[in-house]
Short mmCIF file of C-alpha atoms in Angstrom, two decimals:
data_model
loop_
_atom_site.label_atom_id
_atom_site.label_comp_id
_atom_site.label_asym_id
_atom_site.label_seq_id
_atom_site.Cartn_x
_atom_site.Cartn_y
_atom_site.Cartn_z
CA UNK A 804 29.37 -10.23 23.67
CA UNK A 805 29.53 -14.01 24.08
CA UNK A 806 32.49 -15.68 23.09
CA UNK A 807 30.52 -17.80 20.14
CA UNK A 808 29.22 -14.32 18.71
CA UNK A 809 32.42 -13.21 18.47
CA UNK A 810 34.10 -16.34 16.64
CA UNK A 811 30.96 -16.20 14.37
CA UNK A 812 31.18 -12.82 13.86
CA UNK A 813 34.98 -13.23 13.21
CA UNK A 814 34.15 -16.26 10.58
CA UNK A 815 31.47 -13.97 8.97
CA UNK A 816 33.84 -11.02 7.92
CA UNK A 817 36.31 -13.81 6.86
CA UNK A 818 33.90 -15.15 4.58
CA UNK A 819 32.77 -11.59 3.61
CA UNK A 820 36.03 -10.64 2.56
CA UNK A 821 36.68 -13.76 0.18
CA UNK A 822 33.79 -13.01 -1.43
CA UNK A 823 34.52 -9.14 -1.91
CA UNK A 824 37.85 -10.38 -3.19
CA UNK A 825 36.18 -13.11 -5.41
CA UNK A 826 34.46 -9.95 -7.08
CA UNK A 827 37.02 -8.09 -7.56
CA UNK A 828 38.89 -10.33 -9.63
CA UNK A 829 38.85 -9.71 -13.03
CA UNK A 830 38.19 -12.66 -15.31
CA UNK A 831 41.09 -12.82 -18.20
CA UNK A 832 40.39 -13.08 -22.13
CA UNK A 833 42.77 -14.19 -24.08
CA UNK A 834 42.76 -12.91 -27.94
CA UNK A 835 44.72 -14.25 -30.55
CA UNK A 836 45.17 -12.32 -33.25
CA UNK A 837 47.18 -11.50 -36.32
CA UNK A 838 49.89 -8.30 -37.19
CA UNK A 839 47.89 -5.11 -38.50
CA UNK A 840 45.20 -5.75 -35.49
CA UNK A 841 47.32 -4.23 -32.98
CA UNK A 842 45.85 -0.77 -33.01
CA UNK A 843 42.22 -1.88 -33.48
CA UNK A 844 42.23 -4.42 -30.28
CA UNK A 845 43.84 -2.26 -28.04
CA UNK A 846 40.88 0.30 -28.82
CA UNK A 847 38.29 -2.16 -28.68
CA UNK A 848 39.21 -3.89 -25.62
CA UNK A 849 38.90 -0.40 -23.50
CA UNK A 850 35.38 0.15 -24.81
CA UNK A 851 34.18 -3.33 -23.92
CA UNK A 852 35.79 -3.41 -20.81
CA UNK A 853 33.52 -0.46 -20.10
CA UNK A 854 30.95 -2.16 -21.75
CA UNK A 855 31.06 -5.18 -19.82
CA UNK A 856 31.41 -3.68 -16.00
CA UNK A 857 28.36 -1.12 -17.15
CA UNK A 858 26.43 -4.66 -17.88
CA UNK A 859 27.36 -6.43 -15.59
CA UNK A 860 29.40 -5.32 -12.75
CA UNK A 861 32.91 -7.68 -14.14
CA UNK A 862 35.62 -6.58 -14.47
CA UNK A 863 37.47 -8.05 -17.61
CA UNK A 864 40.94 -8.25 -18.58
CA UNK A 865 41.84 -8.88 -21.82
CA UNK A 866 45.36 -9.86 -23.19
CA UNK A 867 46.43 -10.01 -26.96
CA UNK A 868 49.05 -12.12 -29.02
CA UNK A 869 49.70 -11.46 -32.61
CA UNK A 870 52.16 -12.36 -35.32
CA UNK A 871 51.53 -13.75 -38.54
CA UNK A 872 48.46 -15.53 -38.65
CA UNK A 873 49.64 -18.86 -39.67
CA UNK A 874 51.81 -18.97 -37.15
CA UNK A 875 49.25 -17.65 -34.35
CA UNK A 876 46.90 -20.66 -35.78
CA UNK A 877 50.12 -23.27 -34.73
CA UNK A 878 50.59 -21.81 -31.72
CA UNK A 879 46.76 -22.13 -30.64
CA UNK A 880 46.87 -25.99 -32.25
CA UNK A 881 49.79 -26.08 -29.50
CA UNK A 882 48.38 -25.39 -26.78
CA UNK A 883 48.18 -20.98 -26.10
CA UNK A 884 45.02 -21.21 -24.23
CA UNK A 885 43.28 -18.46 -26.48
CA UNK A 886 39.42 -17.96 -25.27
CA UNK A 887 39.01 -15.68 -28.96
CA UNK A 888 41.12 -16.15 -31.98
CA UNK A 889 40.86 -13.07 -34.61
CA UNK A 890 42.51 -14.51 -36.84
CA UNK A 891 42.88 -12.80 -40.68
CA UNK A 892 41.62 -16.35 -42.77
CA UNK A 893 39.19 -18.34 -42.20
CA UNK A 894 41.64 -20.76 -42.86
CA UNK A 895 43.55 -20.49 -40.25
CA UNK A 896 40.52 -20.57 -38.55
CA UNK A 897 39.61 -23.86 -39.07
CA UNK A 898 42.74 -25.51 -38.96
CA UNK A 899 42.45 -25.22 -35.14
CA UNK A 900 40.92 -28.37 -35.34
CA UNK A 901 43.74 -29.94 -37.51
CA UNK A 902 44.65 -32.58 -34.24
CA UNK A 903 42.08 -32.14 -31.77
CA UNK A 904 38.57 -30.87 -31.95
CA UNK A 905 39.15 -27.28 -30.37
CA UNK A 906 36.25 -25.56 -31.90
CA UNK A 907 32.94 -26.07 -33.14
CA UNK A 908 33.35 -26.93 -37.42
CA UNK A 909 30.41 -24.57 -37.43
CA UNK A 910 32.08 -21.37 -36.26
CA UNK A 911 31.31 -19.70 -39.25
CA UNK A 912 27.44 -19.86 -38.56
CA UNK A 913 27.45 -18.27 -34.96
CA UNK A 914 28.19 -14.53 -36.10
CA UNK A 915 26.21 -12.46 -38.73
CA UNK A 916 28.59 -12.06 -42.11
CA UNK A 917 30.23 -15.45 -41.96
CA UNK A 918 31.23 -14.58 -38.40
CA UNK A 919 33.23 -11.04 -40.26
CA UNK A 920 32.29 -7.59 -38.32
CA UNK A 921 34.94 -6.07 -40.39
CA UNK A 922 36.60 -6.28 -43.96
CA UNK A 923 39.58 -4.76 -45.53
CA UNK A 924 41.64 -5.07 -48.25
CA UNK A 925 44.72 -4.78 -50.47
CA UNK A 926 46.52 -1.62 -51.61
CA UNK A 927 49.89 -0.21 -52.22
CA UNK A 928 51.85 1.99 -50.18
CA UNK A 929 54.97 4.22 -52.18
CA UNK A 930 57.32 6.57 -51.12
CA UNK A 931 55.83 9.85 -51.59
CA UNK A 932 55.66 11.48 -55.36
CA UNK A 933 55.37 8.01 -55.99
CA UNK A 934 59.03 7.71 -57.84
CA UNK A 935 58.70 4.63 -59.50
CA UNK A 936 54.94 5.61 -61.11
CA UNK A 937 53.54 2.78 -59.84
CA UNK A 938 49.93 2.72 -60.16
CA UNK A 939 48.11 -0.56 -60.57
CA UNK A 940 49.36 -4.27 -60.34
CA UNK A 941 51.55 -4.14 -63.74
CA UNK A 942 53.40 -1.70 -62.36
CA UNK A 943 54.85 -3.69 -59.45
CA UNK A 944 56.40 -6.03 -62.32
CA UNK A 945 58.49 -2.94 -64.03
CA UNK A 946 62.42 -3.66 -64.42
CA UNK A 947 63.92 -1.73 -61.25
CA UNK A 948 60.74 -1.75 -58.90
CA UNK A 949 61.12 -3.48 -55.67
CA UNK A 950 58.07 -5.26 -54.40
CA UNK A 951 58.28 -5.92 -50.43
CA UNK A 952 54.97 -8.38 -49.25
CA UNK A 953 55.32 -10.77 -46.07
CA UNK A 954 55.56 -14.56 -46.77
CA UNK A 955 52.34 -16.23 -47.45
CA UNK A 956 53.49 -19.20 -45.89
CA UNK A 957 53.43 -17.82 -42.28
CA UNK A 958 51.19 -14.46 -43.07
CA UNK A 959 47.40 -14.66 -44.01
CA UNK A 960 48.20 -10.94 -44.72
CA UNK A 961 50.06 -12.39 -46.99
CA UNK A 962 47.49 -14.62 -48.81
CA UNK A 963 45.61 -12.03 -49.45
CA UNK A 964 48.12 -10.43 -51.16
CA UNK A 965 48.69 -13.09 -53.70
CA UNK A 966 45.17 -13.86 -54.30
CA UNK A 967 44.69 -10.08 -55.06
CA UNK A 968 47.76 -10.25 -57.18
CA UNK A 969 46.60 -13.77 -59.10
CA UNK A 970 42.79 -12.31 -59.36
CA UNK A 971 43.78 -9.22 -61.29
CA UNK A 972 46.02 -10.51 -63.85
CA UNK A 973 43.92 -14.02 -64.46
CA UNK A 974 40.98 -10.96 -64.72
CA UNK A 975 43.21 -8.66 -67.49
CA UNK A 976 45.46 -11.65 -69.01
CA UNK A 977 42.53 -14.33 -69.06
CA UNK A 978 43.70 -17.47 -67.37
CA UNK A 979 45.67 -19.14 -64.60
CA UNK A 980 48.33 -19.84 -66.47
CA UNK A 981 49.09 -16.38 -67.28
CA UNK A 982 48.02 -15.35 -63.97
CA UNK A 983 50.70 -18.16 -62.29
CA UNK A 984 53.64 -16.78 -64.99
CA UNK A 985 52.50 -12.72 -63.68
CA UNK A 986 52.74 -13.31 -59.79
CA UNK A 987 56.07 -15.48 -60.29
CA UNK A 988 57.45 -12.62 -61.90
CA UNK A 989 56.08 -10.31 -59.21
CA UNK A 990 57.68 -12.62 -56.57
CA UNK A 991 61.18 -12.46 -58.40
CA UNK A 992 60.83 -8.47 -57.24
CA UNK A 993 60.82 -8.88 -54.30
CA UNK A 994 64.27 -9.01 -52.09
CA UNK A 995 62.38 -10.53 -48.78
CA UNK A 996 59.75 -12.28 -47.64
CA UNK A 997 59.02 -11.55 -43.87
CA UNK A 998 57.19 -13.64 -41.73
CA UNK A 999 54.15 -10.79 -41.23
CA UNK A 1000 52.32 -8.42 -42.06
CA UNK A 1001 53.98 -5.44 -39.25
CA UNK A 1002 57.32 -6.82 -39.63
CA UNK A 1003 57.01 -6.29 -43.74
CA UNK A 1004 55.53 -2.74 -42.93
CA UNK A 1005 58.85 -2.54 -40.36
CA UNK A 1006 60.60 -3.59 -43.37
CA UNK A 1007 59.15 -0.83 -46.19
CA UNK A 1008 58.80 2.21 -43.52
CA UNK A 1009 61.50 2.12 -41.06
CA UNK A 1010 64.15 0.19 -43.05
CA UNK A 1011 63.22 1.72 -46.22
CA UNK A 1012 63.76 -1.21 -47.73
CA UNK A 1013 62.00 -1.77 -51.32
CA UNK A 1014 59.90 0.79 -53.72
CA UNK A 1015 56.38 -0.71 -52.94
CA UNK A 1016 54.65 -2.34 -49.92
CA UNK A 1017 51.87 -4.43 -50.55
CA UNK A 1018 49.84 -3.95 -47.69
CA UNK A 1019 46.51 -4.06 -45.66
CA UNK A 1020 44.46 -0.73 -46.29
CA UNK A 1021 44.14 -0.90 -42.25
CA UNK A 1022 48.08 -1.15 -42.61
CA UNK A 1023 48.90 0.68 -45.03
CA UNK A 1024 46.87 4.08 -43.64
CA UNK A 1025 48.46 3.71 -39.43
CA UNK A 1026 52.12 3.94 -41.60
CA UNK A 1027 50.83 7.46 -43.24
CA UNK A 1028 49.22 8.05 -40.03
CA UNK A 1029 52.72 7.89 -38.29
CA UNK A 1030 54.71 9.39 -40.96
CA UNK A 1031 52.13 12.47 -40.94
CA UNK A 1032 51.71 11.54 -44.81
CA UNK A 1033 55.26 13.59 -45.68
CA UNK A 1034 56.74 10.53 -46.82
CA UNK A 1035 54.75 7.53 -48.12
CA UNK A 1036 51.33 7.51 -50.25
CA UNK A 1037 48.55 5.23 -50.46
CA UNK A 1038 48.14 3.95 -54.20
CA UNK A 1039 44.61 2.21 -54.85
CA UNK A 1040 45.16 -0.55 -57.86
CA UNK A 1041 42.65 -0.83 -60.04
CA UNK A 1042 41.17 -4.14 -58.57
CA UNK A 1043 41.93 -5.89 -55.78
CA UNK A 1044 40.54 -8.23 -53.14
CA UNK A 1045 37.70 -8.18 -50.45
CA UNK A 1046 39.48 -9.00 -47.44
CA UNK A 1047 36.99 -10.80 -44.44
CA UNK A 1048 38.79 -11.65 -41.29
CA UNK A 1049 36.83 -13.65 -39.06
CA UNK A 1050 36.35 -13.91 -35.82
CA UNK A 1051 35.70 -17.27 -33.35
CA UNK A 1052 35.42 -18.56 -29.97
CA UNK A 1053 37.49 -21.30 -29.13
CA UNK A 1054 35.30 -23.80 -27.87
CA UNK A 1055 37.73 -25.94 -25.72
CA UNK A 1056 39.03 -23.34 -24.07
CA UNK A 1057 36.34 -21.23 -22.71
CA UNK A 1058 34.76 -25.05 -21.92
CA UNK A 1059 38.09 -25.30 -19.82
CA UNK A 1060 38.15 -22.31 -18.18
CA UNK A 1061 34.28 -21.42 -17.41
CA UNK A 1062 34.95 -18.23 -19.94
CA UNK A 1063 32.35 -18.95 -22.67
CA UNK A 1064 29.63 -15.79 -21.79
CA UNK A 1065 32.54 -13.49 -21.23
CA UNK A 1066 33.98 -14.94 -24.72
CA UNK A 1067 30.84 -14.66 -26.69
CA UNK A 1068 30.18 -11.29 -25.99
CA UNK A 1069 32.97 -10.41 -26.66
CA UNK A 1070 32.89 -11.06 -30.01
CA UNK A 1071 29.11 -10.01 -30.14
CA UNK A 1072 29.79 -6.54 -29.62
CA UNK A 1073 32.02 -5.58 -32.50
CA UNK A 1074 29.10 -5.83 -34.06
CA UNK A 1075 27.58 -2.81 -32.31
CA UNK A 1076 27.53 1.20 -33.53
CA UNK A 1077 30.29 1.57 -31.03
CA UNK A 1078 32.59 -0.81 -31.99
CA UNK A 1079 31.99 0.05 -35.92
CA UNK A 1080 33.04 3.12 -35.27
CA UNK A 1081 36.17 1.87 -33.68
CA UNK A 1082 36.76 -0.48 -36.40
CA UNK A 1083 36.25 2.87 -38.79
CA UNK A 1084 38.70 4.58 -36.93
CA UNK A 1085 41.45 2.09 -37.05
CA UNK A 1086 41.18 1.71 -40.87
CA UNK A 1087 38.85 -1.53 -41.09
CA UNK A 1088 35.58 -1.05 -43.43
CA UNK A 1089 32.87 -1.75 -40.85
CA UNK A 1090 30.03 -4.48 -41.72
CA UNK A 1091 27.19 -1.35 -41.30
CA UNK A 1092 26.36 0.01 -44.40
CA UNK A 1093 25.54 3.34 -42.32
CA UNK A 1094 28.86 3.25 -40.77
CA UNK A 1095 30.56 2.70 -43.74
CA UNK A 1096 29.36 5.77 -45.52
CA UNK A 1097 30.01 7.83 -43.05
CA UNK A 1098 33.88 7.03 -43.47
CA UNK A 1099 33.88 7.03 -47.37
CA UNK A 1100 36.42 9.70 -47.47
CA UNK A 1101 39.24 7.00 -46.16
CA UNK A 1102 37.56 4.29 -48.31
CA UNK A 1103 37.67 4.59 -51.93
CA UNK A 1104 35.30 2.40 -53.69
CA UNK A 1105 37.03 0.13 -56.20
CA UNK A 1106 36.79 -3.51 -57.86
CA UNK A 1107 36.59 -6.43 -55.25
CA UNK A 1108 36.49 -9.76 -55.84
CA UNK A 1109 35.83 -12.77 -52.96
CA UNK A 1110 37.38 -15.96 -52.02
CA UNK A 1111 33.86 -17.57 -52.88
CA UNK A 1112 32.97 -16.31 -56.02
CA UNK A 1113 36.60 -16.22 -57.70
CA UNK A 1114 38.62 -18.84 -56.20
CA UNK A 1115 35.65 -21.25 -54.65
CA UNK A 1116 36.42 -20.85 -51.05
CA UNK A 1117 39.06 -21.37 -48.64
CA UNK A 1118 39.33 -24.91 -48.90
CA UNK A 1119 40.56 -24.56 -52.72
CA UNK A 1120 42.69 -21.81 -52.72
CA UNK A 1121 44.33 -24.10 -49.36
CA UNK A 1122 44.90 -27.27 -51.62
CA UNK A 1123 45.68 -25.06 -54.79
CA UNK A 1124 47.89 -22.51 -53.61
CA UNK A 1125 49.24 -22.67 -50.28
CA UNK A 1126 49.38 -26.70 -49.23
CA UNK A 1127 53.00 -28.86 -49.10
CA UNK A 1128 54.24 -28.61 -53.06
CA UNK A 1129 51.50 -26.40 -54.24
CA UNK A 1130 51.74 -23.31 -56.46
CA UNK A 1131 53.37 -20.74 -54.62
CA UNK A 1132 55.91 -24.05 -53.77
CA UNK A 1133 56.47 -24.55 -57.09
CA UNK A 1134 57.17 -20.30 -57.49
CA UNK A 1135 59.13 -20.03 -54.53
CA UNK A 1136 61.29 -22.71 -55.99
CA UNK A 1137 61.44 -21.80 -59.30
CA UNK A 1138 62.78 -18.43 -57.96
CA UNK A 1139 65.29 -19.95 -55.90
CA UNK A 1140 66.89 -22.20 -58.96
#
């Protein structure tokens, strides 16, 4: 063979091999998330993996952070490159953009649901034989009971909590000011306020610290799941909140790193019978009615009221509630006098 052949052969299996390797690299996702997600992502990232490399031939790999969602929401504001945040407010959500425009102000629109392919929400989990009779909200307020629930500054679990807490006593007392006195004195139960939603679970289950957790239904089912039910029970109150934790692409990012299809599908396909069923099976209520039914065993219908409809959206119950010298300022302190 001539001498050029062979050089150009040479420089063809070079080039061959670079692009063999370019395939095989696996374009990285990074999801930002909050506490009780843990389960559910590492679940749902095998199927679309799977997903993704039957589509298309990619391979994906897909990391997860999560911690209390406030604080994941600061540390994507400060830079953690995060192509997806999953975050459990909207919120937190659209804070992102509090010093530089990192996402579209429109997020909410892309996704069917207000951009929400699951919903949860609040319950309480006892020791079991429930000892303390605790069975709706009043209960958590008897002389003796111990109330454990993260700290909403730091844990959109959290939030939820107190909005679920505030919405059923402004519902059975009548107004805000009786609803403000009821979840002060339900604050003044409890001994600590973690910074999320896990480590409060950590703090109720393995430390057996307090009488009641307020807690995620998600949450609150993986700790009966993992005490085989011989030691805690779920306790449904009599009304409570609907949870909806959105989901988002982070626009800068995926701009940044050329990750945007890889991103958007991502989220796209929670939305699908597969991932529904996922989200089922980690505790979430899936958005599909048909879904949904077919799990009604491990969700118990009961009274839920919105953000929208009883506090006026996210925005509000921000500047109301949880801003710099807002109400649950003005209980924390009040407790701390």
């Amino acid at each position: 063979m001539p001498r050029i052949l062979i050089i150009l052969s040479r420089i063809l299996v070079i080039l061959f091999t670079a692009v063999s390797n370019h395939n095989a690299w696996s374009v990285e996702l990074l999801n930002v998330s909050y506490d009780p997600t843990r389960e559910l992502y590492k679940a749902y990232n095998q199927a679309f993996i799977q997903h993704w490399q039957n589509e298309t031939g990619e391979q994906l790999s897909i990391n997860n952070a999560h911690g209390g969602s406030g604080k994941q929401a600061r540390a994507v504001i400060d830079g953690l490159p995060a192509d997806v945040v999953t975050l459990a407010l909207a919120g937190d959500i659209d804070a992102l953009n509090r010093y530089r425009p990192l996402i579209d102000k429109q997020w909410q629109t892309k996704r069917p649901n207000d951009s929400t392919p699951y919903t949860s929400t609040v319950v309480f989990l006892v020791r079991k034989g429930n000892p303390k009779h605790i069975n709706d909200w009043d209960d958590l307020i008897k002389e003796g009971v111990e109330v454990i629930t993260p700290n909403p500054k730091t844990s959109g679990g959290a939030r939820w909590n107190f909005l679920a807490a505030w919405a059923y006593a402004k519902t059975q007392y009548g107004s805000d000011e009786q609803a403000q006195q009821f979840v002060s004195r339900l604050y003044q139960h409890a001994p600590i306020l973690d910074t999320g939603s896990r480590s409060a679970t950590i703090s109720f289950v393995q430390r057996e610290l307090g009488d009641v957790l307020i807690a995620w239904e998600n949450e609150a089912y993986l700790a009966l799941a993992e005490q085989g039910g011989e030691q805690l029970e779920i306790i449904t109150p009599s009304i409570s909140i609907l949870a909806q934790p959105p989901v988002a692409v982070v626009d800068h990012v995926v701009d940044a790193k050329g990750t945007r299809k890889q991103a958007q599908a991502y989220l796209d396909y929670l939305y699908s019978d597969e991932a529904q069923h996922i989200i089922a099976k980690n505790y979430y209520r899936p958005i599909n009615p048909t879904i949904l039914s077919q799990y009604s065993i491990q969700f118990p219908p009961l009274k839920l009221v919105t953000i929208d409809e009883f506090f006026g959206g996210w925005q509000n119950v921000q500047k109301i509630y949880f801003d710099e010298g807002a109400i649950f300022d003005s209980i924390f302190e009040q407790i701390n006098e």
